[in-house]
Every structure is written in C-alpha cells, then in structure tokens.
C-alpha cells in the first residue's frame, strides 16, 4: 500500500498509456485483413504519420538513456552524433525511400529479405538475410530491454526482472494483435510524447547544472579536460565508427526501411522526409549533450553511463515527482516504439523468409497467425537474455548497426541504383562483411579504427568485384526497377 501511495501518479499515467495502446491494437486488428496489412499497413500510409513513426522507431531508450548518457564518458566528440543522425536520415529518405517503395510495391515485396531475394534472384541470399536480421535484432532488443529495465527499476523501486516482465507483457499484447497499423498509430503518439520529453529533459538538466553555459565548467573538474579532447575517451576514428554504426542504420536497418514499404505514394515520401529530418534535428540537439551536463549534477562518478538519465529523473533532486513520472512514461514510450517495430520485423522475417520458404503457408490467415506467435516468442527470448545482458546499450546498438551496415549496404544501396549483381555477389558481401566485423579486433593496430569502416569498405568492394564478373539479373522485376 505504501508503494502505491508513493508512485500513484506514475501508475495513473501508465494506466492511461496502456489503455491507449489497447485501443490502437483493436483498431489495427479491425483494419488488418491480410499479410500485407499486418506487415506494412496495406501500403496506404501518409507521409506525416510514417515520418513520425520513422523517428519514433529509431528513438528508443537507446537514445533517451544510452545516447543521452554516453557523453558522460565520451565527452564533446559525442556531440557529432546529432548531425550524423540528421544527415543519414535525409540520405535514407532522399535516395533509398522512393526507389525501394516503388520497387517493393511493383513486386509485392513486404520484407527486406524478400526484396533481396527478388532483386537478386536468390532464395539463398534471401534466407541468409533473414538469419542476419534475427541475430542483429536480438542484440538490439536486448539493449532496449536493458534501458527500460534500468529506468523502471530505479524510478519505481522494483526488481530489474519485474521491470523486464512488465515491458514484455505490454509490448507483446499490442504488437501481436494490431500489427503494423497498430504500431504506426502508437508511434505517432509516442513520437509526440518524446519530442516534449526531450525539451523537458534538456531544460531541467541544464537548469540544475547551472545553465546552458555551465557546459564548460566540466573542463575544470578533475579529469574533465579529457571530455573536451578529440581522443579523450578513445581514438577519434573508433568513436566516429560508433557514431556511423549507430546512424547508418537509417539506410540499411529493416525496421526503418519497412516504413518506406508502407508509404502511399511519392508525395508521402517527400512529406515524410521533411517531418522525420526536422524532428531528428530538434530532438537530438537536445538529447546528446545531457551526459556532459550531468557531471555538474550527479555527485561522484557513475561507472555505467546507462544509469545517467535514470539517476537524473529519479529522486526528485532535478525534476519534481510529476515531471519525473512523465519523463519515465515518455521513455517507456520510446522503448515501446522500437520494440514493437523490431519484433514485427523479426516475426515477419521468420515467417515469410524462412518458414514459408521451407513450408508454404496454407492461407493469408495462417501467415498472420504464425507471425503473431513469433512476436510473442522472440520477445520472450530477448527478455530472458536481457536479465543478464552481454554489454552496455551503446555497445550492443553499435554492433547491431555495424552488422546491418556491413552485410546489407551493398545489397540495398547498390541493388537499388546499379543493375549488376546477383545472389553470389550478395552472399559474398555478407560473408566478407561479417567476417571482418568478427575478426577485426584480433588484428594488429585494430584499436585505432572502428571495425565498421573496414567491414563496410571490404563488403562493398567484394560485392562489386563479383558483380562485374557475373551476368546481371534479367528478370522482369529488375527490369521494372531500372526502367
């Protein structure tokens, strides 16, 4: 009873938020009649909704907890994350979205692996892409669960494991029932909440730190000068690689690209581009410096940067209890907006690009039913892994981003803009990219450069080398793309 009295306000906010999610799930279920509706909303979505969804899908607790807190140890070089997010978002919408949307609509493709399979005429490349997506998604979802578990555990004074179970139940319920339509409707709400939360978090933190100008005061603290050095936390090329790995995902990550599949037409593409890019510009300019200001607020030193933001919003020292409760719910919303999208991508990829290739489905209804089962299964497995996560949020996020970049950049970017290449070129790029990622840290002087750069370069070169020596795919689908 005492616990309820202490946390009554945040519990009311959670109840309201959960009721809205249930409503979205019901609405999504009513509008879902086949697999295309369940996976990509029937390709009838407007640019504003998808633009906000694109932002919300990326901006999970990885952003509000991981990215915001990381400047606590990485210092001012980490501020480059904000322009990187804006640049790669614009690139994805300007040069990937239009062609991917039109090609997938013309060929009936509704997942990234089946785009690769159709474009390069290879079921092997398609199935291997599905395996890579499942592996990378488990890592990414573990990071999200860790972030939201830390938040709920600290703020509500509940065990970390209980927090993980709460998130698991909520996200599975509305994602499995409502599918893509429910996810986008929820993302629009969550995106609006996250914009407000970013403003509140920045204003409250800077005020508690002594004002926006207190930023430079950190340099006068013991060890503070290193936070204002390009190579203070690590060699700058390594830090730059972490930033690139975390932002290149706009161009190659299935959960982001799935938004392009759902767009109604080219007008929706243009609107979505500006909505997403401007939202990222505002929000990340506010979030990224939080970790540096935290040095003027949090006494002592935090060993885990994932605890910076949870520490700021709990305890009442920086934010009042109602404001802290709102920020907590906003960050839960941030986590949900990414978890639901990743879960849907994993489930649809498993059903459409692995199971259905091995055993053709009997009906559209059976596809949707099986996909709902995989949503629950993958969420349960990831929640179990998150009970003892294998790394920090930014570390897990950067590796999953590196994996997507090294394996999928040639197949997506070159596949959309260059007519050459087949399944052999794609599979070669997978193998080379993944091999470099796994072996790079064992090579001499590897600590001077982040592994995403050599992996991306060698993966792309290997694709080009094989593509130049094999006949290009002559299928009608590919002819449509390049005509």
Short mmCIF file of C-alpha atoms in Angstrom, two decimals:
data_model
loop_
_atom_site.label_atom_id
_atom_site.label_comp_id
_atom_site.label_asym_id
_atom_site.label_seq_id
_atom_site.Cartn_x
_atom_site.Cartn_y
_atom_site.Cartn_z
CA UNK A 1 0.00 0.00 0.00
CA UNK A 2 2.85 2.37 0.82
CA UNK A 3 4.46 1.65 -2.54
CA UNK A 4 1.20 2.54 -4.34
CA UNK A 5 0.90 5.81 -2.42
CA UNK A 6 4.48 6.71 -3.34
CA UNK A 7 4.03 6.01 -7.03
CA UNK A 8 0.35 6.69 -7.62
CA UNK A 9 0.91 9.40 -10.23
CA UNK A 10 3.15 7.34 -12.49
CA UNK A 11 0.79 4.37 -12.12
CA UNK A 12 -2.11 6.52 -13.36
CA UNK A 13 -0.03 7.68 -16.34
CA UNK A 14 0.85 4.05 -17.10
CA UNK A 15 -2.80 3.07 -16.93
CA UNK A 16 -3.81 5.82 -19.38
CA UNK A 17 -0.93 4.96 -21.69
CA UNK A 18 -1.78 1.23 -21.63
CA UNK A 19 -5.44 1.97 -22.39
CA UNK A 20 -4.41 3.95 -25.47
CA UNK A 21 -2.22 1.05 -26.62
CA UNK A 22 -5.13 -1.35 -26.25
CA UNK A 23 -7.31 0.95 -28.33
CA UNK A 24 -4.66 1.10 -31.06
CA UNK A 25 -4.32 -2.67 -31.03
CA UNK A 26 -8.07 -3.12 -31.51
CA UNK A 27 -8.16 -0.52 -34.30
CA UNK A 28 -5.20 -2.17 -36.02
CA UNK A 29 -6.80 -5.61 -35.81
CA UNK A 30 -10.01 -4.31 -37.41
CA UNK A 31 -8.09 -2.91 -40.39
CA UNK A 32 -5.92 -6.00 -40.86
CA UNK A 33 -7.31 -8.35 -43.49
CA UNK A 34 -4.19 -9.99 -44.95
CA UNK A 35 -0.42 -10.30 -44.55
CA UNK A 36 0.29 -7.04 -46.41
CA UNK A 37 -1.94 -5.16 -43.97
CA UNK A 38 -0.30 -6.84 -40.99
CA UNK A 39 3.29 -6.33 -42.24
CA UNK A 40 3.18 -2.89 -43.95
CA UNK A 41 -0.26 -1.40 -43.36
CA UNK A 42 -1.54 -2.19 -46.85
CA UNK A 43 0.87 0.43 -48.33
CA UNK A 44 -1.66 3.20 -47.65
CA UNK A 45 0.14 5.29 -45.03
CA UNK A 46 0.61 9.06 -45.27
CA UNK A 47 3.95 10.85 -45.10
CA UNK A 48 3.37 12.67 -41.81
CA UNK A 49 2.45 9.52 -39.88
CA UNK A 50 5.31 7.49 -41.36
CA UNK A 51 7.78 10.35 -40.86
CA UNK A 52 6.94 10.48 -37.15
CA UNK A 53 6.97 6.69 -36.98
CA UNK A 54 10.42 6.65 -38.62
CA UNK A 55 11.67 8.98 -35.87
CA UNK A 56 9.92 7.14 -33.05
CA UNK A 57 11.11 3.71 -34.22
CA UNK A 58 14.74 4.80 -34.06
CA UNK A 59 14.46 6.86 -30.86
CA UNK A 60 14.13 4.21 -28.21
CA UNK A 61 15.74 4.03 -24.77
CA UNK A 62 18.93 3.63 -26.80
CA UNK A 63 18.54 7.35 -27.46
CA UNK A 64 16.99 8.66 -24.26
CA UNK A 65 19.10 6.51 -21.95
CA UNK A 66 22.08 5.24 -23.96
CA UNK A 67 22.88 8.09 -26.35
CA UNK A 68 21.99 10.84 -23.85
CA UNK A 69 24.16 9.34 -21.13
CA UNK A 70 27.11 8.39 -23.31
CA UNK A 71 28.56 11.93 -23.42
CA UNK A 72 29.22 11.42 -19.70
CA UNK A 73 32.34 9.43 -20.67
CA UNK A 74 32.80 10.17 -24.40
CA UNK A 75 32.68 13.95 -23.97
CA UNK A 76 32.19 16.61 -26.64
CA UNK A 77 33.17 14.44 -29.65
CA UNK A 78 29.95 12.53 -28.96
CA UNK A 79 28.02 15.67 -29.98
CA UNK A 80 28.75 14.72 -33.60
CA UNK A 81 26.01 12.13 -33.20
CA UNK A 82 23.33 14.82 -33.67
CA UNK A 83 24.39 15.98 -37.17
CA UNK A 84 25.12 12.37 -38.16
CA UNK A 85 21.54 11.38 -37.30
CA UNK A 86 20.13 14.24 -39.39
CA UNK A 87 22.42 13.56 -42.39
CA UNK A 88 21.78 9.81 -42.59
CA UNK A 89 18.04 10.29 -42.05
CA UNK A 90 17.92 12.67 -45.04
CA UNK A 91 20.03 10.31 -47.18
CA UNK A 92 17.71 7.39 -46.43
CA UNK A 93 14.58 9.32 -47.36
CA UNK A 94 16.10 11.04 -50.39
CA UNK A 95 17.94 8.19 -52.13
CA UNK A 96 16.53 4.94 -50.71
CA UNK A 97 12.86 5.56 -49.90
CA UNK A 98 11.45 6.43 -53.37
CA UNK A 99 13.04 3.54 -55.28
CA UNK A 100 12.52 0.98 -52.53
CA UNK A 101 8.87 1.94 -52.14
CA UNK A 102 8.11 1.70 -55.85
CA UNK A 103 10.08 -1.49 -56.45
CA UNK A 104 8.58 -3.36 -53.49
CA UNK A 105 5.06 -2.23 -54.40
CA UNK A 106 5.52 -3.38 -58.00
CA UNK A 107 6.86 -6.80 -56.99
CA UNK A 108 4.72 -7.47 -53.90
CA UNK A 109 7.71 -7.48 -51.56
CA UNK A 110 6.87 -6.82 -47.89
CA UNK A 111 10.14 -7.66 -46.06
CA UNK A 112 13.76 -6.73 -46.64
CA UNK A 113 14.91 -10.32 -47.29
CA UNK A 114 12.24 -10.89 -49.94
CA UNK A 115 13.32 -7.63 -51.63
CA UNK A 116 16.86 -9.03 -51.73
CA UNK A 117 15.59 -12.39 -52.97
CA UNK A 118 13.54 -10.81 -55.79
CA UNK A 119 16.11 -8.19 -56.77
CA UNK A 120 19.00 -10.67 -56.96
CA UNK A 121 17.05 -13.79 -57.91
CA UNK A 122 18.31 -15.83 -54.97
CA UNK A 123 16.42 -17.67 -52.22
CA UNK A 124 19.76 -18.42 -50.56
CA UNK A 125 20.60 -14.70 -50.27
CA UNK A 126 17.08 -14.09 -49.01
CA UNK A 127 17.21 -16.74 -46.28
CA UNK A 128 20.70 -15.74 -45.15
CA UNK A 129 19.50 -12.13 -44.90
CA UNK A 130 16.71 -13.34 -42.62
CA UNK A 131 19.22 -15.08 -40.33
CA UNK A 132 21.35 -11.91 -40.10
CA UNK A 133 18.27 -9.84 -39.24
CA UNK A 134 17.26 -12.21 -36.46
CA UNK A 135 20.77 -12.18 -34.95
CA UNK A 136 21.17 -8.39 -35.07
CA UNK A 137 17.64 -7.83 -33.78
CA UNK A 138 18.22 -9.94 -30.69
CA UNK A 139 21.23 -7.75 -29.82
CA UNK A 140 19.31 -4.54 -30.41
CA UNK A 141 16.24 -5.59 -28.46
CA UNK A 142 18.42 -6.69 -25.55
CA UNK A 143 19.77 -3.13 -25.40
CA UNK A 144 16.24 -1.70 -25.35
CA UNK A 145 15.09 -4.08 -22.62
CA UNK A 146 18.17 -3.19 -20.55
CA UNK A 147 17.49 0.53 -20.85
CA UNK A 148 13.84 0.39 -19.91
CA UNK A 149 14.52 -2.19 -17.20
CA UNK A 150 17.02 0.17 -15.54
CA UNK A 151 14.55 3.06 -15.75
CA UNK A 152 11.61 1.23 -14.23
CA UNK A 153 13.74 -0.46 -11.59
CA UNK A 154 15.27 2.80 -10.32
CA UNK A 155 12.21 5.01 -10.61
CA UNK A 156 9.58 2.59 -9.30
CA UNK A 157 11.88 0.83 -6.83
CA UNK A 158 11.06 -2.60 -8.24
CA UNK A 159 13.38 -5.51 -9.14
CA UNK A 160 15.00 -5.29 -12.55
CA UNK A 161 13.49 -8.65 -13.55
CA UNK A 162 9.97 -7.45 -12.70
CA UNK A 163 10.50 -4.37 -14.87
CA UNK A 164 11.52 -6.59 -17.80
CA UNK A 165 8.35 -8.68 -17.42
CA UNK A 166 6.13 -5.58 -17.36
CA UNK A 167 7.63 -4.31 -20.63
CA UNK A 168 7.37 -7.78 -22.18
CA UNK A 169 3.65 -8.14 -21.46
CA UNK A 170 2.69 -4.67 -22.72
CA UNK A 171 4.64 -4.70 -25.98
CA UNK A 172 3.63 -8.22 -26.97
CA UNK A 173 -0.04 -7.51 -26.33
CA UNK A 174 -0.49 -4.62 -28.75
CA UNK A 175 2.13 -5.61 -31.35
CA UNK A 176 0.89 -9.15 -31.84
CA UNK A 177 -2.76 -8.12 -32.02
CA UNK A 178 -2.67 -4.96 -34.13
CA UNK A 179 0.35 -5.46 -36.38
CA UNK A 180 1.88 -2.63 -38.43
CA UNK A 181 -1.20 -0.39 -38.32
CA UNK A 182 -1.29 -0.53 -34.52
CA UNK A 183 2.47 0.09 -34.39
CA UNK A 184 2.31 3.23 -36.55
CA UNK A 185 -0.70 4.66 -34.70
CA UNK A 186 1.16 4.13 -31.45
CA UNK A 187 4.39 5.57 -32.87
CA UNK A 188 2.65 8.85 -33.74
CA UNK A 189 1.54 9.25 -30.13
CA UNK A 190 4.89 8.13 -28.77
CA UNK A 191 6.78 10.43 -31.13
CA UNK A 192 4.85 13.48 -29.94
CA UNK A 193 5.45 12.49 -26.31
CA UNK A 194 9.18 12.02 -26.98
CA UNK A 195 9.56 15.48 -28.52
CA UNK A 196 8.03 17.06 -25.41
CA UNK A 197 10.14 14.82 -23.16
CA UNK A 198 13.38 15.84 -24.93
CA UNK A 199 12.59 19.51 -24.31
CA UNK A 200 11.69 18.89 -20.66
CA UNK A 201 14.78 16.73 -20.05
CA UNK A 202 17.14 19.29 -21.59
CA UNK A 203 15.62 22.31 -19.83
CA UNK A 204 15.51 20.59 -16.43
CA UNK A 205 19.04 19.20 -16.71
CA UNK A 206 20.67 22.43 -17.85
CA UNK A 207 18.85 24.40 -15.17
CA UNK A 208 20.04 22.00 -12.45
CA UNK A 209 23.58 22.08 -13.89
CA UNK A 210 23.74 25.89 -13.62
CA UNK A 211 22.50 26.97 -17.04
CA UNK A 212 23.43 26.21 -20.63
CA UNK A 213 26.79 27.95 -20.15
CA UNK A 214 27.75 25.51 -17.37
CA UNK A 215 28.76 23.12 -20.13
CA UNK A 216 32.37 24.38 -19.99
CA UNK A 217 32.56 24.16 -16.19
CA UNK A 218 33.06 20.42 -16.54
CA UNK A 219 36.51 21.01 -18.06
CA UNK A 220 37.75 22.43 -14.73
CA UNK A 221 36.80 19.31 -12.77
CA UNK A 222 39.40 16.59 -12.10
CA UNK A 223 39.69 14.62 -15.34
CA UNK A 224 37.21 16.92 -17.06
CA UNK A 225 39.68 18.19 -19.65
CA UNK A 226 39.68 14.78 -21.36
CA UNK A 227 35.97 15.20 -22.15
CA UNK A 228 36.87 18.13 -24.40
CA UNK A 229 39.60 16.27 -26.30
CA UNK A 230 39.08 14.52 -29.64
CA UNK A 231 40.91 11.45 -28.36
CA UNK A 232 39.98 11.68 -24.68
CA UNK A 233 37.84 8.58 -24.23
CA UNK A 234 39.25 6.60 -27.17
CA UNK A 235 40.90 7.21 -30.56
CA UNK A 236 38.62 9.51 -32.53
CA UNK A 237 38.33 7.13 -35.55
CA UNK A 238 36.93 4.50 -33.19
CA UNK A 239 34.39 6.89 -31.70
CA UNK A 240 33.43 8.09 -35.18
CA UNK A 241 32.86 4.47 -36.13
CA UNK A 242 30.46 4.03 -33.22
CA UNK A 243 28.53 7.07 -34.43
CA UNK A 244 28.44 5.84 -38.03
CA UNK A 245 27.39 2.35 -36.96
CA UNK A 246 24.54 3.83 -34.96
CA UNK A 247 23.28 6.16 -37.71
CA UNK A 248 23.97 4.29 -40.95
CA UNK A 249 21.12 2.04 -39.81
CA UNK A 250 18.70 4.54 -41.35
CA UNK A 251 19.83 3.26 -44.75
CA UNK A 252 20.12 -0.45 -44.01
CA UNK A 253 18.06 -1.49 -40.99
CA UNK A 254 14.87 -3.43 -41.73
CA UNK A 255 12.70 -1.74 -39.07
CA UNK A 256 13.49 1.68 -40.58
CA UNK A 257 13.16 0.53 -44.20
CA UNK A 258 9.81 -1.13 -43.50
CA UNK A 259 8.36 2.37 -43.11
CA UNK A 260 9.18 3.08 -46.75
CA UNK A 261 7.24 -0.01 -47.85
CA UNK A 262 4.09 1.41 -46.25
CA UNK A 263 4.10 4.85 -47.91
CA UNK A 264 1.14 5.65 -50.13
CA UNK A 265 2.94 7.49 -52.96
CA UNK A 266 5.80 9.87 -53.85
CA UNK A 267 4.05 12.82 -52.22
CA UNK A 268 4.01 10.86 -48.97
CA UNK A 269 7.74 10.21 -49.41
CA UNK A 270 8.52 13.94 -49.65
CA UNK A 271 6.38 14.83 -46.65
CA UNK A 272 7.83 12.03 -44.59
CA UNK A 273 11.38 13.11 -45.43
CA UNK A 274 10.91 16.61 -44.01
CA UNK A 275 8.90 15.53 -40.99
CA UNK A 276 11.46 12.90 -39.97
CA UNK A 277 14.55 15.02 -40.65
CA UNK A 278 13.33 18.11 -38.78
CA UNK A 279 12.16 16.04 -35.82
CA UNK A 280 15.54 14.34 -35.53
CA UNK A 281 17.29 17.72 -35.75
CA UNK A 282 15.35 19.20 -32.83
CA UNK A 283 15.31 16.17 -30.54
CA UNK A 284 18.91 15.01 -30.88
CA UNK A 285 20.34 18.50 -30.50
CA UNK A 286 18.69 18.44 -27.07
CA UNK A 287 19.46 14.86 -26.03
CA UNK A 288 23.11 14.35 -26.94
CA UNK A 289 24.70 16.91 -24.52
CA UNK A 290 22.82 15.63 -21.44
CA UNK A 291 25.67 13.38 -20.28
CA UNK A 292 28.14 16.27 -20.06
CA UNK A 293 25.79 18.47 -18.03
CA UNK A 294 25.24 15.52 -15.69
CA UNK A 295 28.80 15.97 -14.33
CA UNK A 296 27.62 19.19 -12.67
CA UNK A 297 24.64 17.42 -11.05
CA UNK A 298 25.48 13.82 -10.09
CA UNK A 299 27.95 13.54 -7.19
CA UNK A 300 30.85 11.13 -7.51
CA UNK A 301 31.28 9.07 -10.64
CA UNK A 302 28.92 6.62 -12.36
CA UNK A 303 30.63 3.55 -13.74
CA UNK A 304 27.71 2.73 -16.06
CA UNK A 305 26.62 5.57 -18.38
CA UNK A 306 23.29 3.79 -18.88
CA UNK A 307 22.41 4.97 -15.36
CA UNK A 308 22.97 8.69 -16.02
CA UNK A 309 19.45 9.55 -17.20
CA UNK A 310 17.65 7.20 -14.75
CA UNK A 311 19.60 8.90 -11.93
CA UNK A 312 18.66 12.37 -13.18
CA UNK A 313 14.92 11.71 -13.35
CA UNK A 314 14.62 9.78 -10.07
CA UNK A 315 14.90 11.03 -6.52
CA UNK A 316 13.32 14.45 -7.06
CA UNK A 317 16.62 16.40 -6.99
CA UNK A 318 16.41 17.56 -10.62
CA UNK A 319 12.77 17.00 -11.56
CA UNK A 320 9.65 17.08 -9.41
CA UNK A 321 7.83 13.79 -8.96
CA UNK A 322 5.09 14.55 -11.57
CA UNK A 323 7.66 15.67 -14.16
CA UNK A 324 9.86 12.68 -13.41
CA UNK A 325 6.83 10.42 -13.82
CA UNK A 326 6.06 11.98 -17.20
CA UNK A 327 9.69 11.51 -18.34
CA UNK A 328 9.59 7.88 -17.22
CA UNK A 329 6.42 7.19 -19.21
CA UNK A 330 7.91 9.04 -22.19
CA UNK A 331 10.96 6.78 -22.09
CA UNK A 332 8.78 3.72 -21.77
CA UNK A 333 7.04 5.01 -24.89
CA UNK A 334 10.44 5.38 -26.55
CA UNK A 335 11.26 1.78 -25.74
CA UNK A 336 7.91 0.51 -26.97
CA UNK A 337 8.19 2.40 -30.26
CA UNK A 338 11.36 0.48 -31.10
CA UNK A 339 10.50 -2.84 -29.52
CA UNK A 340 7.25 -3.18 -31.45
CA UNK A 341 8.91 -2.43 -34.78
CA UNK A 342 11.84 -4.79 -34.22
CA UNK A 343 9.53 -7.54 -33.02
CA UNK A 344 7.31 -7.16 -36.07
CA UNK A 345 10.32 -7.24 -38.40
CA UNK A 346 11.73 -10.34 -36.70
CA UNK A 347 8.41 -12.17 -36.73
CA UNK A 348 7.55 -11.29 -40.33
CA UNK A 349 11.06 -12.17 -41.49
CA UNK A 350 10.98 -15.54 -39.73
CA UNK A 351 7.55 -16.46 -41.10
CA UNK A 352 7.85 -15.09 -44.65
CA UNK A 353 11.55 -15.59 -45.40
CA UNK A 354 12.42 -18.75 -43.50
CA UNK A 355 9.38 -20.83 -42.54
CA UNK A 356 7.30 -20.09 -45.65
CA UNK A 357 10.23 -20.90 -47.94
CA UNK A 358 10.61 -24.29 -46.29
CA UNK A 359 6.87 -24.96 -45.88
CA UNK A 360 4.48 -22.84 -47.99
CA UNK A 361 1.59 -21.43 -45.91
CA UNK A 362 -1.95 -22.64 -46.45
CA UNK A 363 -3.60 -19.20 -46.31
CA UNK A 364 -3.16 -15.49 -45.53
CA UNK A 365 -4.82 -16.09 -42.17
CA UNK A 366 -2.28 -18.74 -41.25
CA UNK A 367 0.56 -16.33 -42.10
CA UNK A 368 -0.81 -13.66 -39.76
CA UNK A 369 -1.48 -16.20 -37.02
CA UNK A 370 2.05 -17.61 -37.23
CA UNK A 371 3.58 -14.12 -37.24
CA UNK A 372 1.72 -13.24 -34.04
CA UNK A 373 3.15 -16.36 -32.41
CA UNK A 374 6.70 -15.36 -33.40
CA UNK A 375 6.17 -11.86 -31.96
CA UNK A 376 5.50 -13.41 -28.54
CA UNK A 377 8.28 -15.99 -28.86
CA UNK A 378 11.03 -13.56 -29.82
CA UNK A 379 10.00 -11.07 -27.14
CA UNK A 380 10.18 -13.81 -24.51
CA UNK A 381 13.64 -14.97 -25.63
CA UNK A 382 15.02 -11.43 -25.68
CA UNK A 383 13.59 -10.64 -22.25
CA UNK A 384 15.41 -13.72 -20.91
CA UNK A 385 18.70 -12.56 -22.47
CA UNK A 386 18.18 -9.06 -21.03
CA UNK A 387 18.13 -10.45 -17.49
CA UNK A 388 21.92 -10.72 -17.85
CA UNK A 389 22.76 -8.52 -20.85
CA UNK A 390 26.12 -9.06 -22.59
CA UNK A 391 27.08 -5.36 -22.81
CA UNK A 392 26.12 -1.71 -22.49
CA UNK A 393 23.34 -0.14 -24.53
CA UNK A 394 25.55 1.81 -26.92
CA UNK A 395 27.90 -1.17 -27.38
CA UNK A 396 25.06 -3.51 -28.32
CA UNK A 397 23.44 -0.89 -30.55
CA UNK A 398 26.69 -0.11 -32.36
CA UNK A 399 27.44 -3.78 -33.06
CA UNK A 400 23.95 -4.47 -34.43
CA UNK A 401 24.26 -1.35 -36.60
CA UNK A 402 27.68 -2.48 -37.82
CA UNK A 403 26.27 -5.88 -38.72
CA UNK A 404 23.45 -4.34 -40.77
CA UNK A 405 25.81 -1.90 -42.49
CA UNK A 406 28.46 -4.46 -43.39
CA UNK A 407 26.01 -7.05 -44.67
CA UNK A 408 23.20 -5.02 -46.27
CA UNK A 409 24.67 -1.75 -47.55
CA UNK A 410 25.80 -3.19 -50.92
CA UNK A 411 22.59 -5.18 -51.46
CA UNK A 412 20.30 -2.24 -50.68
CA UNK A 413 22.12 0.85 -51.95
CA UNK A 414 23.86 -0.71 -54.94
CA UNK A 415 20.92 -3.02 -55.54
CA UNK A 416 18.61 -0.03 -55.96
CA UNK A 417 20.92 2.11 -58.08
CA UNK A 418 23.11 -0.34 -60.05
CA UNK A 419 21.69 -3.03 -62.30
CA UNK A 420 24.52 -5.53 -61.85
CA UNK A 421 24.88 -8.16 -59.15
CA UNK A 422 23.26 -11.49 -58.31
CA UNK A 423 22.89 -13.82 -55.34
CA UNK A 424 26.58 -14.75 -55.42
CA UNK A 425 27.62 -11.10 -55.10
CA UNK A 426 25.22 -10.58 -52.22
CA UNK A 427 26.27 -13.68 -50.29
CA UNK A 428 29.94 -12.80 -50.80
CA UNK A 429 29.32 -9.35 -49.31
CA UNK A 430 27.55 -10.95 -46.33
CA UNK A 431 30.45 -13.30 -45.63
CA UNK A 432 33.16 -10.69 -46.07
CA UNK A 433 31.35 -8.04 -44.03
CA UNK A 434 30.54 -10.35 -41.13
CA UNK A 435 34.00 -11.90 -41.20
CA UNK A 436 35.74 -8.54 -40.95
CA UNK A 437 33.45 -7.48 -38.09
CA UNK A 438 34.22 -10.61 -36.08
CA UNK A 439 37.99 -10.74 -36.78
CA UNK A 440 38.96 -7.06 -36.88
CA UNK A 441 39.71 -6.68 -33.16
CA UNK A 442 42.24 -9.52 -33.36
CA UNK A 443 44.38 -7.75 -35.97
CA UNK A 444 47.39 -5.52 -35.18
CA UNK A 445 46.56 -1.80 -34.69
CA UNK A 446 42.84 -2.54 -34.91
CA UNK A 447 42.21 -0.35 -31.86
CA UNK A 448 42.96 2.75 -33.95
CA UNK A 449 39.95 2.29 -36.24
CA UNK A 450 36.38 1.11 -35.62
CA UNK A 451 35.60 -2.15 -37.36
CA UNK A 452 32.55 -0.78 -39.18
CA UNK A 453 34.79 1.12 -41.64
CA UNK A 454 36.88 -1.81 -42.95
CA UNK A 455 33.87 -4.12 -42.83
CA UNK A 456 31.73 -1.74 -44.88
CA UNK A 457 34.51 -1.00 -47.38
CA UNK A 458 35.54 -4.62 -47.98
CA UNK A 459 31.94 -5.83 -48.10
CA UNK A 460 31.11 -3.27 -50.80
CA UNK A 461 34.28 -3.98 -52.79
CA UNK A 462 33.63 -7.71 -52.70
CA UNK A 463 30.09 -7.18 -53.98
CA UNK A 464 31.34 -5.01 -56.84
CA UNK A 465 34.14 -7.44 -57.72
CA UNK A 466 31.78 -10.41 -58.01
CA UNK A 467 29.05 -8.38 -59.74
CA UNK A 468 31.44 -7.31 -62.50
CA UNK A 469 32.21 -10.91 -63.40
CA UNK A 470 28.72 -12.38 -63.39
CA UNK A 471 25.77 -11.75 -65.64
CA UNK A 472 23.27 -9.23 -64.20
CA UNK A 473 19.80 -10.46 -63.30
CA UNK A 474 17.46 -10.11 -66.30
CA UNK A 475 14.15 -10.72 -64.56
CA UNK A 476 11.05 -8.68 -65.28
CA UNK A 477 11.09 -7.35 -61.71
CA UNK A 478 14.60 -5.94 -62.07
CA UNK A 479 13.72 -4.52 -65.48
CA UNK A 480 10.86 -2.60 -63.82
CA UNK A 481 13.21 -1.13 -61.25
CA UNK A 482 15.73 0.23 -63.73
CA UNK A 483 13.25 1.26 -66.40
#
